[in-house]
Amino acid sequence: MRIRSIGARLAIPAVAIGLIVSGCSSDSTQTAPSDIGSTNDINPRDPSELRDGGNLRTDLTALPQNFNYLNVDGTDENTSSVIDPVMPSAFTADAAGNIGINHDYFTDIQLTGTDPQKVTYTINPQAVWSDGTPITWEDLKSEAHALSGADPGYLLSSPSGFDKVASVERGVDDRQAVLTFSKPYAEWKGQFSPLYPKSVTQTPQAFNESIRSNLPVSAGPFVITNIDRTQNRITLGRNPKWWGAPPKLDTVTFSVLDPTAVLAAIQNNEIDYAYLSGRTNVVAAHSIPDITVRTAPESRWNVLTFNGAPGAVMSDAKVRVAISKAIDRQAIADALQNGIVTNPRPLNNHIFLSGQKGYQDNSAPSAFDPAAAAAELDALGWKLNGDVREKDGRKLVLKDVMYQQDAWVDVAKIIQENLQKIGVKLEIQTVPGQGLFTDVINPGNYDLAEHGWGGSVFPLGALEQIYYYDPNNPQSNSGRIGSPELNALIQKTISELDPEKAIDMANQADKMIWEEGFSLPLVQASGNYGVRSTLANVGAFGLATVDWTKVGYLK
């Protein structure tokens, strides 16, 4: 499943968004535009046309390893999918990425000062946690403190700008919070999304461990009613304390499925809604009775991340850039998306997606040029010794790790063939999704890692989370790559309140990221979903937020 709230603004690991081609083209498959923000495809219907009740069955790649999305172990797609219907977020977005206040939780959110920056949150007076406790300013204060970085005991995925918040104070009453910033923060609308109760954020122990295995207190139209670890299944039911429009569905069921089993599960009427990974699956889904393939480009992209940590074989930026030039990203784009996307092309920006305001091609430092790659490795002392380059007795052998899925392996084989031509050996290692990030990528046990990122309408948030480098707190910078100059530009960018200036600085930062050989963006996701034809207000959302109260079955 690939849907999540606008509030989940962090770039999250998306382990299975690859779209690989196999077989010939089919007239039943329609290609989609490449640019995001142009459309969505959800079968929009008025709630009056839907029946009350029903169970929506969908898939996960693994059970969440921590239901705290803000924790370093919780920031992944599985956690995001499960908490989307059950946790508060401050803002919503439409298909074009236009942002609005989430009035279920806040009656008003306003920038009330710029020198210093102040933001005032007025909480919906009806909003309560599922245990009946009111949502108050203290919940916001506690989360802001947890994410501020002031206490290193909190294992954060990202500070989300709270490291720039000087104080959170009570407003006119307990239902209002006033944030005062020590430094401006451009993406302030991405904060408190999701919002957790203060019981989860008040201590490092609670933050890191209290909801690792369950989420007993939430505040959405649904709550978690059962977690069956034997069957690898999570069930959501209606929240009896919910104050907003009543949801149409009775339940939502998440079942863990290997990506290779998703199509069969749709065909056998075991699930109703799932992401379709691969053109073969898309073509096959078109012929399944009672299934509609819904398509809209979305804010997710595949990436090849490099390990540049001290002692790693690619610790030298010049080596990483040379390796980048040997990889044919257009061939990868063709292999992944031919027949699915109109005019497949690689993603050429680390910050903005094609179609987003600010997107421009900054990829010149990694332009495909095998001859230049070989010459640069020669100049760096990596000389051919037989079929493999060697320097100071160390062979240029790279370990490429990825989720255990054919699509990723096929990409790795393209890279392997590319690198073999310049005397670099690539070893392919697949890892089950449950441990790919916690056991391999986050600790840095790789040379190259194939995975995906999921973003949102707040793209600048990824700058600090992924590309800022603090050796004492790498956040999602698993490759340990960066520079003081890049750090300074990132801080300047995310502190710029003028959107046009922030976009310009973000692209300056992106150029530095390419020059560092940080990673290679591959392609952004086209967003193909198999959806039960009787379902409404659900499908391929693009940039839009899901309204879980409106998802349901037609009468």
XYZ file of N, CA, C and O in Angstrom, residues 305-310 312-316 320 441 443-449 478-481 517-518:
104
model
N 21.954 4.550 -3.361
C 22.683 5.278 -2.319
C 24.091 4.718 -2.182
O 24.292 3.499 -2.188
N 25.081 5.617 -2.046
C 26.477 5.220 -1.901
C 26.916 5.321 -0.443
O 26.473 6.206 0.295
N 27.813 4.422 -0.058
C 28.403 4.469 1.275
C 29.750 5.180 1.179
O 30.702 4.661 0.602
N 29.815 6.387 1.741
C 31.051 7.158 1.711
C 31.677 7.317 3.076
O 32.504 8.212 3.287
N 31.307 6.443 4.018
C 31.836 6.542 5.384
C 33.343 6.337 5.387
O 33.905 5.685 4.494
N 34.047 6.878 6.384
C 35.491 6.654 6.480
C 35.822 5.160 6.463
O 35.186 4.362 7.152
N 35.298 3.187 3.948
C 34.563 2.535 2.869
C 35.334 2.673 1.569
O 36.086 3.633 1.370
N 35.135 1.732 0.660
C 35.883 1.744 -0.587
C 35.547 2.977 -1.423
O 36.354 3.428 -2.244
N 34.344 3.561 -1.192
C 33.964 4.783 -1.910
C 33.938 5.995 -0.980
O 33.115 6.897 -1.151
N 34.851 6.056 -0.043
C 34.904 7.208 0.859
C 35.345 8.487 0.146
O 35.067 9.593 0.609
N 36.014 8.348 -0.986
C 36.476 9.490 -1.780
C 35.359 9.915 -2.737
O 34.874 9.114 -3.548
N 33.248 8.106 -6.068
C 31.793 7.983 -6.187
C 31.288 8.627 -7.481
O 30.424 8.072 -8.166
N 21.112 -0.970 5.875
C 21.336 0.379 5.360
C 21.658 1.366 6.475
O 22.660 2.092 6.399
N 22.916 0.961 9.511
C 24.260 0.788 10.083
C 25.383 0.978 9.074
O 26.556 1.032 9.458
N 25.076 1.050 7.775
C 26.109 1.264 6.766
C 26.790 -0.005 6.302
O 27.953 0.031 5.881
N 26.081 -1.136 6.331
C 26.671 -2.410 5.909
C 26.468 -2.638 4.406
O 25.816 -3.590 3.982
N 27.009 -1.752 3.590
C 26.837 -1.837 2.139
C 27.844 -0.908 1.470
O 28.456 -0.056 2.119
N 28.017 -1.078 0.172
C 28.735 -0.108 -0.652
C 27.751 0.693 -1.484
O 27.847 1.913 -1.594
N 26.804 -0.019 -2.109
C 25.684 0.600 -2.804
C 24.408 -0.010 -2.246
O 24.376 -1.194 -1.898
N 23.368 0.791 -2.159
C 22.080 0.291 -1.681
C 20.986 0.786 -2.612
O 20.883 1.983 -2.886
N 22.676 7.563 5.728
C 23.358 6.309 6.053
C 24.717 6.201 5.381
O 25.584 5.465 5.850
N 24.925 6.941 4.280
C 26.208 6.910 3.593
C 27.270 7.762 4.240
O 28.426 7.725 3.821
N 26.893 8.537 5.265
C 27.844 9.407 5.986
C 28.612 10.297 5.025
O 29.832 10.425 5.071
N 27.873 10.958 4.142
C 28.470 11.820 3.122
C 27.997 13.246 3.347
O 26.809 13.479 3.602
N 28.759 13.149 -5.123
C 28.498 11.748 -5.429
C 27.709 11.092 -4.317
O 27.982 9.954 -3.919
N 26.703 11.808 -3.820
C 25.960 11.332 -2.649
C 25.142 10.086 -2.983
O 25.184 9.076 -2.286
